[in-house]
Amino acid sequence: MPFLGQDWRSPGWSWVKTEDGWKRCEPWRQDLDRESAQRSVPHSIILNSEDDDIFTSEEHGYASKKRKKDHFRNDSNTQCFFREKWIYVHKESTRERHGYCTLGEAFTRLDFSSAVQDVRRFSYVVRLLQLIAKSQLTSLSGVAQKNYFNILDKIVHKVLDDHQNPRLIKDLLQDLSSTLCILIRGVGKSVLVGNINIWVCRLETILAWQQQLQNLQMTQENHGLTLSDLPLHMLNNILYRLSDGWDIVTLGQVSPTLHTLSEDRRLWKKLCQYHFAEKQFCRHLILSEKGHVEWKLMYFALQKCYPTREQYGDTLLFCRHCSTLFWKDSGHPCTATDPDSCFTPVSPQHFIDLFKF
């Protein structure tokens, strides 16, 4: 049969030959057909022979299709997914492509739900959700909103279960609740896709999550060797590998030894030099009574004025040859002779900028 697909460079859709002709194979349709076959009752049992003329076979088929569609739409926990874990980014119509790609479509196609479970991508996804909450929440479609809050729900429950990275998700929920409060109060002035009551329920859910995280208690487990038992040079090496000042402060609260190491001026000086330029130092120079530079105070002062360098274990990649966004392990159908030379890491802010028109 002729090639049919979204793009002449893509592998195309999966098609199945039926009695009515060729039909596209959808990932969730087989499950719905199987569930419908188990639950559906033949209409000949419900209707008597005298009532057969009321519902024709065509009307019964239409009702069956509508029931499947309503079942899929009403399942709020259903995650919309696609077989391909990449998306072609285009902002205008071309001969091969018509229309344009939106932020919501990219958010749905790139499988962020699975990325949350990867420790290398967790902070990357959280930061991306935070940027969307700050400025792009109103641009999400209904399906993208559902995926957004489903992923957020997974992140919250993951943090509550393993007690890791609670500060990241607290900052995300704080920004999201602030944005929703402003949007809900300004109904009519701002555009919110969906019913206002749905957004109020989402805000209440966010406030409940914040309360759960506020009551989160860290349990101490003793399995022999602890962090405080390590030699001083190893503890110092761990502190120098941290790129976030708040992580250093938190680690310094574990023991008096770590507190002393976390107050090292050279440690904070190196952290400032990693995140900020020398010109920025001169504008926010903080000196002690003895004339020494207070690097720790300077770091937090500079953090309020300038963005810090972001460091992630794994990020999305953008292929300049194909204009495609994808995860490194999933790849994409690239036609370049040397694909690796065309790949560029995509920061969360760069991801947002790709879909601004």
GROMACS .gro file of N, CA and C in nm, residues 8-153:
model
  438
    8TRP      N    1   0.715   1.256   0.564
    8TRP     CA    2   0.781   1.164   0.471
    8TRP      C    3   0.912   1.111   0.527
    9ARG      N    4   0.965   1.175   0.636
    9ARG     CA    5   1.087   1.125   0.699
    9ARG      C    6   1.060   1.030   0.815
   10SER      N    7   0.933   1.017   0.858
   10SER     CA    8   0.901   0.932   0.972
   10SER      C    9   0.870   0.791   0.926
   11PRO      N   10   0.877   0.693   1.019
   11PRO     CA   11   0.849   0.554   0.981
   11PRO      C   12   0.702   0.528   0.949
   12GLY      N   13   0.613   0.625   0.977
   12GLY     CA   14   0.472   0.608   0.942
   12GLY      C   15   0.392   0.543   1.053
   13TRP      N   16   0.261   0.534   1.033
   13TRP     CA   17   0.173   0.471   1.131
   13TRP      C   18   0.169   0.321   1.110
   14SER      N   19   0.111   0.250   1.206
   14SER     CA   20   0.085   0.107   1.192
   14SER      C   21  -0.057   0.090   1.139
   15TRP      N   22  -0.071   0.009   1.033
   15TRP     CA   23  -0.200  -0.009   0.968
   15TRP      C   24  -0.238  -0.157   0.969
   16VAL      N   25  -0.370  -0.183   0.984
   16VAL     CA   26  -0.422  -0.319   0.989
   16VAL      C   27  -0.531  -0.332   0.883
   17LYS      N   28  -0.527  -0.443   0.809
   17LYS     CA   29  -0.626  -0.466   0.704
   17LYS      C   30  -0.749  -0.532   0.764
   18THR      N   31  -0.867  -0.472   0.745
   18THR     CA   32  -0.993  -0.526   0.794
   18THR      C   33  -1.089  -0.545   0.678
   19GLU      N   34  -1.207  -0.593   0.710
   19GLU     CA   35  -1.307  -0.615   0.605
   19GLU      C   36  -1.353  -0.483   0.544
   20ASP      N   37  -1.346  -0.375   0.624
   20ASP     CA   38  -1.388  -0.245   0.574
   20ASP      C   39  -1.275  -0.167   0.510
   21GLY      N   40  -1.157  -0.229   0.501
   21GLY     CA   41  -1.042  -0.161   0.441
   21GLY      C   42  -0.929  -0.146   0.543
   22TRP      N   43  -0.830  -0.065   0.509
   22TRP     CA   44  -0.715  -0.043   0.597
   22TRP      C   45  -0.751   0.057   0.706
   23LYS      N   46  -0.716   0.022   0.831
   23LYS     CA   47  -0.741   0.109   0.944
   23LYS      C   48  -0.613   0.126   1.026
   24ARG      N   49  -0.597   0.247   1.080
   24ARG     CA   50  -0.477   0.275   1.159
   24ARG      C   51  -0.488   0.209   1.296
   25CYS      N   52  -0.378   0.148   1.340
   25CYS     CA   53  -0.374   0.078   1.468
   25CYS      C   54  -0.338   0.179   1.577
   26GLU      N   55  -0.427   0.198   1.672
   26GLU     CA   56  -0.405   0.292   1.782
   26GLU      C   57  -0.368   0.214   1.907
   27PRO      N   58  -0.269   0.262   1.988
   27PRO     CA   59  -0.219   0.184   2.102
   27PRO      C   60  -0.325   0.150   2.204
   28TRP      N   61  -0.420   0.244   2.228
   28TRP     CA   62  -0.516   0.221   2.335
   28TRP      C   63  -0.645   0.156   2.285
   29ARG      N   64  -0.660   0.145   2.151
   29ARG     CA   65  -0.788   0.096   2.098
   29ARG      C   66  -0.808  -0.053   2.126
   30GLN      N   67  -0.696  -0.132   2.122
   30GLN     CA   68  -0.710  -0.275   2.145
   30GLN      C   69  -0.757  -0.304   2.286
   31ASP      N   70  -0.705  -0.228   2.384
   31ASP     CA   71  -0.749  -0.248   2.522
   31ASP      C   72  -0.895  -0.214   2.539
   32LEU      N   73  -0.940  -0.106   2.473
   32LEU     CA   74  -1.080  -0.067   2.484
   32LEU      C   75  -1.171  -0.170   2.418
   33ASP      N   76  -1.129  -0.224   2.302
   33ASP     CA   77  -1.209  -0.325   2.235
   33ASP      C   78  -1.221  -0.451   2.321
   34ARG      N   79  -1.109  -0.489   2.387
   34ARG     CA   80  -1.111  -0.608   2.471
   34ARG      C   81  -1.200  -0.588   2.592
   35GLU      N   82  -1.190  -0.467   2.654
   35GLU     CA   83  -1.273  -0.438   2.770
   35GLU      C   84  -1.420  -0.426   2.732
   36SER      N   85  -1.445  -0.369   2.616
   36SER     CA   86  -1.583  -0.355   2.571
   36SER      C   87  -1.646  -0.490   2.542
   37ALA      N   88  -1.564  -0.584   2.488
   37ALA     CA   89  -1.615  -0.717   2.458
   37ALA      C   90  -1.653  -0.792   2.584
   38GLN      N   91  -1.577  -0.763   2.695
   38GLN     CA   92  -1.606  -0.832   2.820
   38GLN      C   93  -1.729  -0.775   2.889
   39ARG      N   94  -1.747  -0.642   2.877
   39ARG     CA   95  -1.854  -0.577   2.950
   39ARG      C   96  -1.984  -0.563   2.872
   40SER      N   97  -1.975  -0.559   2.739
   40SER     CA   98  -2.094  -0.531   2.659
   40SER      C   99  -2.191  -0.648   2.662
   41VAL      N  100  -2.318  -0.615   2.663
   41VAL     CA  101  -2.425  -0.714   2.659
   41VAL      C  102  -2.492  -0.707   2.523
   42PRO      N  103  -2.512  -0.820   2.456
   42PRO     CA  104  -2.576  -0.815   2.324
   42PRO      C  105  -2.712  -0.746   2.331
   43HIS      N  106  -2.736  -0.658   2.234
   43HIS     CA  107  -2.862  -0.583   2.238
   43HIS      C  108  -2.981  -0.672   2.215
   44SER      N  109  -2.960  -0.794   2.161
   44SER     CA  110  -3.072  -0.886   2.141
   44SER      C  111  -3.127  -0.936   2.273
   45ILE      N  112  -3.041  -0.935   2.380
   45ILE     CA  113  -3.088  -0.978   2.512
   45ILE      C  114  -3.172  -0.868   2.576
   46ILE      N  115  -3.127  -0.742   2.557
   46ILE     CA  116  -3.197  -0.630   2.619
   46ILE      C  117  -3.329  -0.602   2.548
   47LEU      N  118  -3.327  -0.610   2.416
   47LEU     CA  119  -3.447  -0.577   2.339
   47LEU      C  120  -3.524  -0.703   2.301
   48ASN      N  121  -3.652  -0.692   2.302
   48ASN     CA  122  -3.736  -0.800   2.252
   48ASN      C  123  -3.737  -0.798   2.100
   49SER      N  124  -3.794  -0.903   2.042
   49SER     CA  125  -3.801  -0.908   1.896
   49SER      C  126  -3.888  -0.796   1.842
   50GLU      N  127  -3.984  -0.750   1.925
   50GLU     CA  128  -4.070  -0.642   1.879
   50GLU      C  129  -3.998  -0.508   1.876
   51ASP      N  130  -3.888  -0.496   1.955
   51ASP     CA  131  -3.818  -0.368   1.964
   51ASP      C  132  -3.699  -0.360   1.872
   52ASP      N  133  -3.674  -0.465   1.793
   52ASP     CA  134  -3.555  -0.466   1.707
   52ASP      C  135  -3.556  -0.354   1.606
   53ASP      N  136  -3.676  -0.311   1.569
   53ASP     CA  137  -3.683  -0.206   1.469
   53ASP      C  138  -3.652  -0.068   1.526
   54ILE      N  139  -3.641  -0.060   1.660
   54ILE     CA  140  -3.613   0.070   1.721
   54ILE      C  141  -3.468   0.108   1.700
   55PHE      N  142  -3.377   0.014   1.727
   55PHE     CA  143  -3.235   0.038   1.712
   55PHE      C  144  -3.183  -0.043   1.595
   56THR      N  145  -3.142   0.025   1.494
   56THR     CA  146  -3.082  -0.043   1.380
   56THR      C  147  -2.938  -0.079   1.414
   57SER      N  148  -2.880  -0.164   1.334
   57SER     CA  149  -2.741  -0.206   1.358
   57SER      C  150  -2.645  -0.088   1.345
   58GLU      N  151  -2.678   0.006   1.257
   58GLU     CA  152  -2.591   0.122   1.239
   58GLU      C  153  -2.592   0.209   1.365
   59GLU      N  154  -2.710   0.229   1.426
   59GLU     CA  155  -2.719   0.309   1.547
   59GLU      C  156  -2.650   0.240   1.663
   60HIS      N  157  -2.660   0.106   1.668
   60HIS     CA  158  -2.594   0.033   1.775
   60HIS      C  159  -2.443   0.046   1.764
   61GLY      N  160  -2.392   0.042   1.640
   61GLY     CA  161  -2.248   0.058   1.620
   61GLY      C  162  -2.201   0.196   1.660
   62TYR      N  163  -2.281   0.297   1.629
   62TYR     CA  164  -2.246   0.434   1.667
   62TYR      C  165  -2.244   0.448   1.819
   63ALA      N  166  -2.344   0.390   1.887
   63ALA     CA  167  -2.348   0.398   2.033
   63ALA      C  168  -2.229   0.328   2.096
   64SER      N  169  -2.188   0.216   2.036
   64SER     CA  170  -2.073   0.143   2.088
   64SER      C  171  -1.945   0.225   2.076
   65LYS      N  172  -1.926   0.288   1.960
   65LYS     CA  173  -1.807   0.372   1.941
   65LYS      C  174  -1.807   0.490   2.036
   66LYS      N  175  -1.925   0.550   2.057
   66LYS     CA  176  -1.933   0.665   2.148
   66LYS      C  177  -1.903   0.623   2.292
   67ARG      N  178  -1.947   0.503   2.331
   67ARG     CA  179  -1.921   0.454   2.465
   67ARG      C  180  -1.771   0.433   2.488
   68LYS      N  181  -1.702   0.381   2.387
   68LYS     CA  182  -1.558   0.361   2.399
   68LYS      C  183  -1.485   0.494   2.411
   69LYS      N  184  -1.531   0.592   2.330
   69LYS     CA  185  -1.465   0.724   2.333
   69LYS      C  186  -1.488   0.792   2.467
   70ASP      N  187  -1.611   0.783   2.521
   70ASP     CA  188  -1.640   0.844   2.651
   70ASP      C  189  -1.562   0.777   2.762
   71HIS      N  190  -1.545   0.644   2.753
   71HIS     CA  191  -1.469   0.573   2.854
   71HIS      C  192  -1.324   0.621   2.856
   72PHE      N  193  -1.268   0.640   2.740
   72PHE     CA  194  -1.129   0.685   2.732
   72PHE      C  195  -1.113   0.828   2.781
   73ARG      N  196  -1.209   0.915   2.748
   73ARG     CA  197  -1.198   1.056   2.787
   73ARG      C  198  -1.224   1.077   2.936
   74ASN      N  199  -1.316   0.996   2.993
   74ASN     CA  200  -1.354   1.018   3.132
   74ASN      C  201  -1.255   0.960   3.230
   75ASP      N  202  -1.163   0.875   3.183
   75ASP     CA  203  -1.063   0.818   3.272
   75ASP      C  204  -0.955   0.922   3.295
   76SER      N  205  -0.963   0.993   3.407
   76SER     CA  206  -0.870   1.104   3.434
   76SER      C  207  -0.729   1.055   3.459
   77ASN      N  208  -0.711   0.928   3.497
   77ASN     CA  209  -0.577   0.876   3.524
   77ASN      C  210  -0.511   0.819   3.400
   78THR      N  211  -0.582   0.820   3.287
   78THR     CA  212  -0.524   0.765   3.166
   78THR      C  213  -0.417   0.859   3.112
   79GLN      N  214  -0.299   0.806   3.085
   79GLN     CA  215  -0.189   0.887   3.033
   79GLN      C  216  -0.187   0.874   2.880
   80CYS      N  217  -0.204   0.985   2.812
   80CYS     CA  218  -0.197   0.982   2.666
   80CYS      C  219  -0.053   0.957   2.625
   81PHE      N  220  -0.030   0.858   2.543
   81PHE     CA  221   0.105   0.821   2.507
   81PHE      C  222   0.114   0.792   2.358
   82PHE      N  223   0.235   0.792   2.307
   82PHE     CA  224   0.261   0.765   2.167
   82PHE      C  225   0.376   0.665   2.157
   83ARG      N  226   0.378   0.593   2.047
   83ARG     CA  227   0.485   0.495   2.028
   83ARG      C  228   0.618   0.565   2.010
   84GLU      N  229   0.622   0.673   1.933
   84GLU     CA  230   0.747   0.746   1.912
   84GLU      C  231   0.771   0.841   2.028
   85LYS      N  232   0.892   0.838   2.082
   85LYS     CA  233   0.929   0.925   2.194
   85LYS      C  234   1.009   1.044   2.141
   86TRP      N  235   0.970   1.098   2.027
   86TRP     CA  236   1.034   1.215   1.970
   86TRP      C  237   0.926   1.297   1.900
   87ILE      N  238   0.958   1.424   1.873
   87ILE     CA  239   0.861   1.510   1.808
   87ILE      C  240   0.933   1.607   1.717
   88TYR      N  241   0.876   1.627   1.599
   88TYR     CA  242   0.932   1.720   1.501
   88TYR      C  243   0.883   1.860   1.535
   89VAL      N  244   0.974   1.952   1.556
   89VAL     CA  245   0.941   2.089   1.596
   89VAL      C  246   0.935   2.177   1.472
   90HIS      N  247   0.818   2.228   1.440
   90HIS     CA  248   0.803   2.318   1.326
   90HIS      C  249   0.708   2.429   1.364
   91LYS      N  250   0.745   2.551   1.327
   91LYS     CA  251   0.667   2.669   1.365
   91LYS      C  252   0.585   2.725   1.250
   92GLU      N  253   0.600   2.668   1.132
   92GLU     CA  254   0.523   2.718   1.018
   92GLU      C  255   0.501   2.603   0.921
   93SER      N  256   0.408   2.620   0.831
   93SER     CA  257   0.374   2.517   0.736
   93SER      C  258   0.482   2.504   0.629
   94THR      N  259   0.511   2.379   0.592
   94THR     CA  260   0.603   2.349   0.484
   94THR      C  261   0.534   2.256   0.385
   95ARG      N  262   0.604   2.217   0.281
   95ARG     CA  263   0.545   2.127   0.184
   95ARG      C  264   0.519   1.989   0.244
   96GLU      N  265   0.605   1.950   0.341
   96GLU     CA  266   0.588   1.820   0.404
   96GLU      C  267   0.496   1.827   0.525
   97ARG      N  268   0.491   1.942   0.590
   97ARG     CA  269   0.417   1.956   0.715
   97ARG      C  270   0.322   2.076   0.708
   98HIS      N  271   0.201   2.056   0.756
   98HIS     CA  272   0.104   2.164   0.763
   98HIS      C  273   0.072   2.191   0.909
   99GLY      N  274   0.056   2.318   0.944
   99GLY     CA  275   0.029   2.354   1.083
   99GLY      C  276   0.158   2.380   1.158
  100TYR      N  277   0.152   2.371   1.290
  100TYR     CA  278   0.269   2.396   1.373
  100TYR      C  279   0.261   2.310   1.498
  101CYS      N  280   0.372   2.299   1.568
  101CYS     CA  281   0.382   2.217   1.689
  101CYS      C  282   0.364   2.305   1.812
  102THR      N  283   0.285   2.262   1.907
  102THR     CA  284   0.259   2.340   2.028
  102THR      C  285   0.335   2.281   2.146
  103LEU      N  286   0.343   2.360   2.252
  103LEU     CA  287   0.408   2.314   2.375
  103LEU      C  288   0.333   2.196   2.435
  104GLY      N  289   0.200   2.202   2.434
  104GLY     CA  290   0.122   2.092   2.488
  104GLY      C  291   0.143   1.962   2.414
  105GLU      N  292   0.152   1.970   2.281
  105GLU     CA  293   0.175   1.850   2.201
  105GLU      C  294   0.311   1.788   2.232
  106ALA      N  295   0.414   1.872   2.243
  106ALA     CA  296   0.547   1.822   2.277
  106ALA      C  297   0.549   1.763   2.416
  107PHE      N  298   0.479   1.827   2.509
  107PHE     CA  299   0.475   1.778   2.646
  107PHE      C  300   0.408   1.641   2.653
  108THR      N  301   0.310   1.616   2.565
  108THR     CA  302   0.240   1.489   2.563
  108THR      C  303   0.321   1.380   2.495
  109ARG      N  304   0.393   1.415   2.390
  109ARG     CA  305   0.461   1.315   2.307
  109ARG      C  306   0.592   1.264   2.365
  110LEU      N  307   0.658   1.341   2.451
  110LEU     CA  308   0.795   1.308   2.490
  110LEU      C  309   0.805   1.222   2.616
  111ASP      N  310   0.696   1.166   2.662
  111ASP     CA  311   0.696   1.064   2.767
  111ASP      C  312   0.766   1.113   2.894
  112PHE      N  313   0.722   1.227   2.947
  112PHE     CA  314   0.777   1.276   3.072
  112PHE      C  315   0.733   1.191   3.191
  113SER      N  316   0.625   1.116   3.174
  113SER     CA  317   0.577   1.031   3.283
  113SER      C  318   0.680   0.926   3.321
  114SER      N  319   0.745   0.864   3.220
  114SER     CA  320   0.850   0.766   3.248
  114SER      C  321   0.979   0.833   3.291
  115ALA      N  322   1.003   0.954   3.242
  115ALA     CA  323   1.127   1.024   3.277
  115ALA      C  324   1.132   1.059   3.426
  116VAL      N  325   1.016   1.073   3.490
  116VAL     CA  326   1.014   1.105   3.633
  116VAL      C  327   1.077   0.993   3.715
  117GLN      N  328   1.064   0.869   3.669
  117GLN     CA  329   1.118   0.755   3.743
  117GLN      C  330   1.268   0.741   3.727
  118ASP      N  331   1.328   0.814   3.634
  118ASP     CA  332   1.472   0.809   3.611
  118ASP      C  333   1.539   0.916   3.697
  119VAL      N  334   1.630   0.874   3.784
  119VAL     CA  335   1.693   0.968   3.877
  119VAL      C  336   1.774   1.074   3.802
  120ARG      N  337   1.824   1.042   3.682
  120ARG     CA  338   1.902   1.139   3.605
  120ARG      C  339   1.814   1.250   3.548
  121ARG      N  340   1.688   1.222   3.523
  121ARG     CA  341   1.599   1.318   3.458
  121ARG      C  342   1.501   1.385   3.554
  122PHE      N  343   1.499   1.342   3.679
  122PHE     CA  344   1.398   1.390   3.773
  122PHE      C  345   1.404   1.541   3.788
  123SER      N  346   1.519   1.596   3.823
  123SER     CA  347   1.531   1.740   3.844
  123SER      C  348   1.505   1.818   3.715
  124TYR      N  349   1.538   1.758   3.599
  124TYR     CA  350   1.513   1.823   3.470
  124TYR      C  351   1.362   1.838   3.446
  125VAL      N  352   1.286   1.733   3.472
  125VAL     CA  353   1.142   1.737   3.451
  125VAL      C  354   1.076   1.833   3.550
  126VAL      N  355   1.122   1.831   3.675
  126VAL     CA  356   1.065   1.921   3.776
  126VAL      C  357   1.088   2.066   3.738
  127ARG      N  358   1.209   2.098   3.691
  127ARG     CA  359   1.238   2.234   3.650
  127ARG      C  360   1.153   2.276   3.530
  128LEU      N  361   1.130   2.184   3.437
  128LEU     CA  362   1.047   2.213   3.321
  128LEU      C  363   0.902   2.239   3.363
  129LEU      N  364   0.851   2.158   3.455
  129LEU     CA  365   0.715   2.180   3.505
  129LEU      C  366   0.705   2.315   3.577
  130GLN      N  367   0.811   2.354   3.645
  130GLN     CA  368   0.811   2.481   3.716
  130GLN      C  369   0.806   2.599   3.619
  131LEU      N  370   0.882   2.592   3.510
  131LEU     CA  371   0.879   2.699   3.411
  131LEU      C  372   0.743   2.707   3.342
  132ILE      N  373   0.681   2.592   3.315
  132ILE     CA  374   0.547   2.592   3.255
  132ILE      C  375   0.446   2.654   3.352
  133ALA      N  376   0.460   2.623   3.480
  133ALA     CA  377   0.369   2.677   3.580
  133ALA      C  378   0.380   2.829   3.589
  134LYS      N  379   0.499   2.881   3.570
  134LYS     CA  380   0.520   3.025   3.585
  134LYS      C  381   0.464   3.105   3.468
  135SER      N  382   0.479   3.052   3.344
  135SER     CA  383   0.447   3.139   3.230
  135SER      C  384   0.366   3.074   3.119
  136GLN      N  385   0.359   2.941   3.115
  136GLN     CA  386   0.297   2.876   2.999
  136GLN      C  387   0.176   2.791   3.034
  137LEU      N  388   0.123   2.807   3.152
  137LEU     CA  389   0.012   2.720   3.195
  137LEU      C  390  -0.113   2.740   3.110
  138THR      N  391  -0.138   2.863   3.070
  138THR     CA  392  -0.259   2.892   2.991
  138THR      C  393  -0.248   2.846   2.847
  139SER      N  394  -0.129   2.809   2.802
  139SER     CA  395  -0.112   2.765   2.664
  139SER      C  396  -0.132   2.614   2.648
  140LEU      N  397  -0.152   2.541   2.758
  140LEU     CA  398  -0.170   2.396   2.752
  140LEU      C  399  -0.313   2.362   2.711
  141SER      N  400  -0.326   2.265   2.625
  141SER     CA  401  -0.458   2.216   2.586
  141SER      C  402  -0.515   2.129   2.697
  142GLY      N  403  -0.637   2.083   2.679
  142GLY     CA  404  -0.701   1.999   2.781
  142GLY      C  405  -0.626   1.869   2.805
  143VAL      N  406  -0.582   1.803   2.697
  143VAL     CA  407  -0.507   1.678   2.711
  143VAL      C  408  -0.372   1.703   2.777
  144ALA      N  409  -0.305   1.811   2.738
  144ALA     CA  410  -0.176   1.845   2.798
  144ALA      C  411  -0.191   1.878   2.947
  145GLN      N  412  -0.301   1.943   2.984
  145GLN     CA  413  -0.327   1.970   3.126
  145GLN      C  414  -0.340   1.841   3.205
  146LYS      N  415  -0.414   1.747   3.149
  146LYS     CA  416  -0.433   1.619   3.218
  146LYS      C  417  -0.301   1.547   3.236
  147ASN      N  418  -0.217   1.547   3.133
  147ASN     CA  419  -0.086   1.485   3.143
  147ASN      C  420   0.002   1.559   3.244
  148TYR      N  421  -0.006   1.691   3.244
  148TYR     CA  422   0.074   1.773   3.335
  148TYR      C  423   0.044   1.735   3.480
  149PHE      N  424  -0.083   1.731   3.517
  149PHE     CA  425  -0.118   1.704   3.656
  149PHE      C  426  -0.103   1.556   3.691
  150ASN      N  427  -0.115   1.466   3.594
  150ASN     CA  428  -0.086   1.325   3.621
  150ASN      C  429   0.062   1.306   3.653
  151ILE      N  430   0.150   1.374   3.579
  151ILE     CA  431   0.293   1.366   3.605
  151ILE      C  432   0.325   1.430   3.740
  152LEU      N  433   0.260   1.543   3.768
  152LEU     CA  434   0.281   1.609   3.896
  152LEU      C  435   0.239   1.519   4.012
  153ASP      N  436   0.130   1.447   3.995
  153ASP     CA  437   0.084   1.354   4.097
  153ASP      C  438   0.188   1.244   4.121
   0.00000   0.00000   0.00000
